[in-house]
Amino acid sequence: MMEIHCKDCGGNKFDRKEEMYICTSCGREYSAFEVIELTDDVISNQKTFESKKTSITEKSKDFHPKKPLSYYESAVKRNPDDFNAQLNIIYLKAEKAKVTEIIPYIRKMINISPKILNSIKNSHLDEEKEMESIWEVSGIFQITAVTFKNSGDSNTRKMTNDAYAQRVNKEWYLRILELTNLFFTFGDDLNSIFDGKYDELAVNSYKTGIWYYLDIIKLADNQDVHIKKIRHYEDKIRLIEPDFESKLDLKVSKNKSSFFGRLLSRK
């Protein structure tokens, strides 16, 4: 896992309390979104609706629902298009997922993504409320993903102290690969269901997917296939942000300044 440091004291030890991450050195609290920003500037430098992002970040502190899972399951039975109940069910179940359930659960999140977005669209909200609802879905996916990324049980905790051992762990690699699919799919679903109306929010999701992908690209058996997929989503981002800069070459060491980089660039 990429090491992160507290902005106030530089410490690198954090405790998790509900949705907040607390620096053990100085006590500063970080939301899940802020943890992502500390980890890589791919997230922190992206062009987003800052006012909406702040709103979601603040909400994430108090998002944990006061009502039990059974309440939201009953709500969905009464109204299958209740996107708020669907979102709470996703969140509450994710909290209780065991390590062996993480990959199947990410796939469940991928499968329910279009259903939730369609429910939002069919609710006929005004544009501001509609965008806020989409941000909330994206935010819960972000919070859940950052929790899933390095979750471990008593059998794997010994390995988490060794970054290399963690990165060659097959289950960990597949988990991160599924997370990339989650954010790529969410961005594609968003563009498809809302006809490109929220393309900047889709770009935000694509960037998150790329950020996860870059963490595992060197471990891929068939790098060319994965590189092609990353390039595909980078091209989608550039349709909205023409100046977007790729960090893929830095990760795979195929920049043009090297002999192999020049050789590969001719293909």
Short mmCIF file of N, CA, C and O in Angstrom, two decimals, residues 21 40 47-48 55 77-78 83 96 115 126 131 140 163 177 205 215 234 241 250 257:
data_model
loop_
_atom_site.label_atom_id
_atom_site.label_comp_id
_atom_site.label_asym_id
_atom_site.label_seq_id
_atom_site.Cartn_x
_atom_site.Cartn_y
_atom_site.Cartn_z
N TYR A 21 -10.65 8.50 9.40
CA TYR A 21 -9.30 7.98 9.62
C TYR A 21 -8.56 9.01 10.45
O TYR A 21 -8.50 10.18 10.09
N ASP A 40 -2.65 9.85 -3.65
CA ASP A 40 -2.17 10.11 -5.00
C ASP A 40 -2.80 11.36 -5.58
O ASP A 40 -3.98 11.57 -5.42
N LYS A 47 -10.39 17.67 -11.95
CA LYS A 47 -11.34 18.77 -12.08
C LYS A 47 -12.73 18.25 -11.72
O LYS A 47 -13.25 17.38 -12.38
N THR A 48 -13.30 18.78 -10.64
CA THR A 48 -14.61 18.33 -10.19
C THR A 48 -15.45 19.52 -9.79
O THR A 48 -14.98 20.65 -9.74
N SER A 55 -19.66 18.93 -0.17
CA SER A 55 -20.91 18.46 0.42
C SER A 55 -20.86 16.98 0.72
O SER A 55 -21.24 16.54 1.80
N LYS A 77 -38.72 -3.31 -0.76
CA LYS A 77 -39.86 -4.18 -1.11
C LYS A 77 -41.08 -3.34 -1.42
O LYS A 77 -41.86 -3.65 -2.33
N ARG A 78 -41.25 -2.25 -0.65
CA ARG A 78 -42.40 -1.36 -0.89
C ARG A 78 -42.22 -0.56 -2.16
O ARG A 78 -43.17 -0.32 -2.90
N PHE A 83 -33.94 4.67 -4.47
CA PHE A 83 -32.48 4.61 -4.60
C PHE A 83 -31.79 4.87 -3.27
O PHE A 83 -30.70 4.36 -3.02
N LYS A 96 -20.20 -5.21 6.64
CA LYS A 96 -20.13 -6.51 7.30
C LYS A 96 -19.49 -7.59 6.45
O LYS A 96 -19.39 -8.74 6.87
N LYS A 115 -28.83 0.04 -11.73
CA LYS A 115 -30.16 0.04 -11.11
C LYS A 115 -30.36 1.29 -10.26
O LYS A 115 -31.41 1.95 -10.32
N ASP A 126 -35.01 17.65 -9.41
CA ASP A 126 -34.44 18.79 -10.12
C ASP A 126 -32.94 18.53 -10.29
O ASP A 126 -32.36 17.66 -9.63
N MET A 131 -27.92 15.65 -9.22
CA MET A 131 -26.47 15.56 -9.19
C MET A 131 -25.97 15.23 -7.79
O MET A 131 -25.03 14.45 -7.61
N ILE A 140 -20.29 6.79 -1.72
CA ILE A 140 -20.37 5.52 -0.98
C ILE A 140 -19.51 4.46 -1.65
O ILE A 140 -18.86 3.65 -0.98
N ALA A 163 5.19 -4.73 2.06
CA ALA A 163 4.48 -4.20 0.89
C ALA A 163 4.61 -5.12 -0.31
O ALA A 163 3.65 -5.34 -1.05
N LEU A 177 -8.23 -5.27 -9.09
CA LEU A 177 -8.70 -5.33 -10.47
C LEU A 177 -10.22 -5.14 -10.53
O LEU A 177 -10.74 -4.44 -11.40
N SER A 205 -14.95 9.31 -11.99
CA SER A 205 -14.96 7.86 -11.75
C SER A 205 -13.88 7.17 -12.57
O SER A 205 -13.21 6.25 -12.08
N ASP A 215 -1.88 0.85 -9.53
CA ASP A 215 -1.29 0.19 -8.37
C ASP A 215 -0.94 -1.27 -8.65
O ASP A 215 -0.16 -1.87 -7.92
N GLU A 234 -8.25 6.75 -20.56
CA GLU A 234 -7.55 8.04 -20.65
C GLU A 234 -8.08 8.85 -21.83
O GLU A 234 -8.27 10.07 -21.72
N GLU A 241 -11.32 16.61 -20.70
CA GLU A 241 -10.15 17.35 -20.22
C GLU A 241 -8.98 17.10 -21.17
O GLU A 241 -8.18 16.18 -20.95
N LEU A 250 5.06 6.23 -16.54
CA LEU A 250 5.93 6.23 -15.36
C LEU A 250 5.82 4.91 -14.61
O LEU A 250 6.80 4.42 -14.05
N SER A 257 12.10 8.37 -23.29
CA SER A 257 13.48 8.74 -23.02
C SER A 257 14.39 7.51 -22.91
O SER A 257 15.59 7.62 -22.97
#
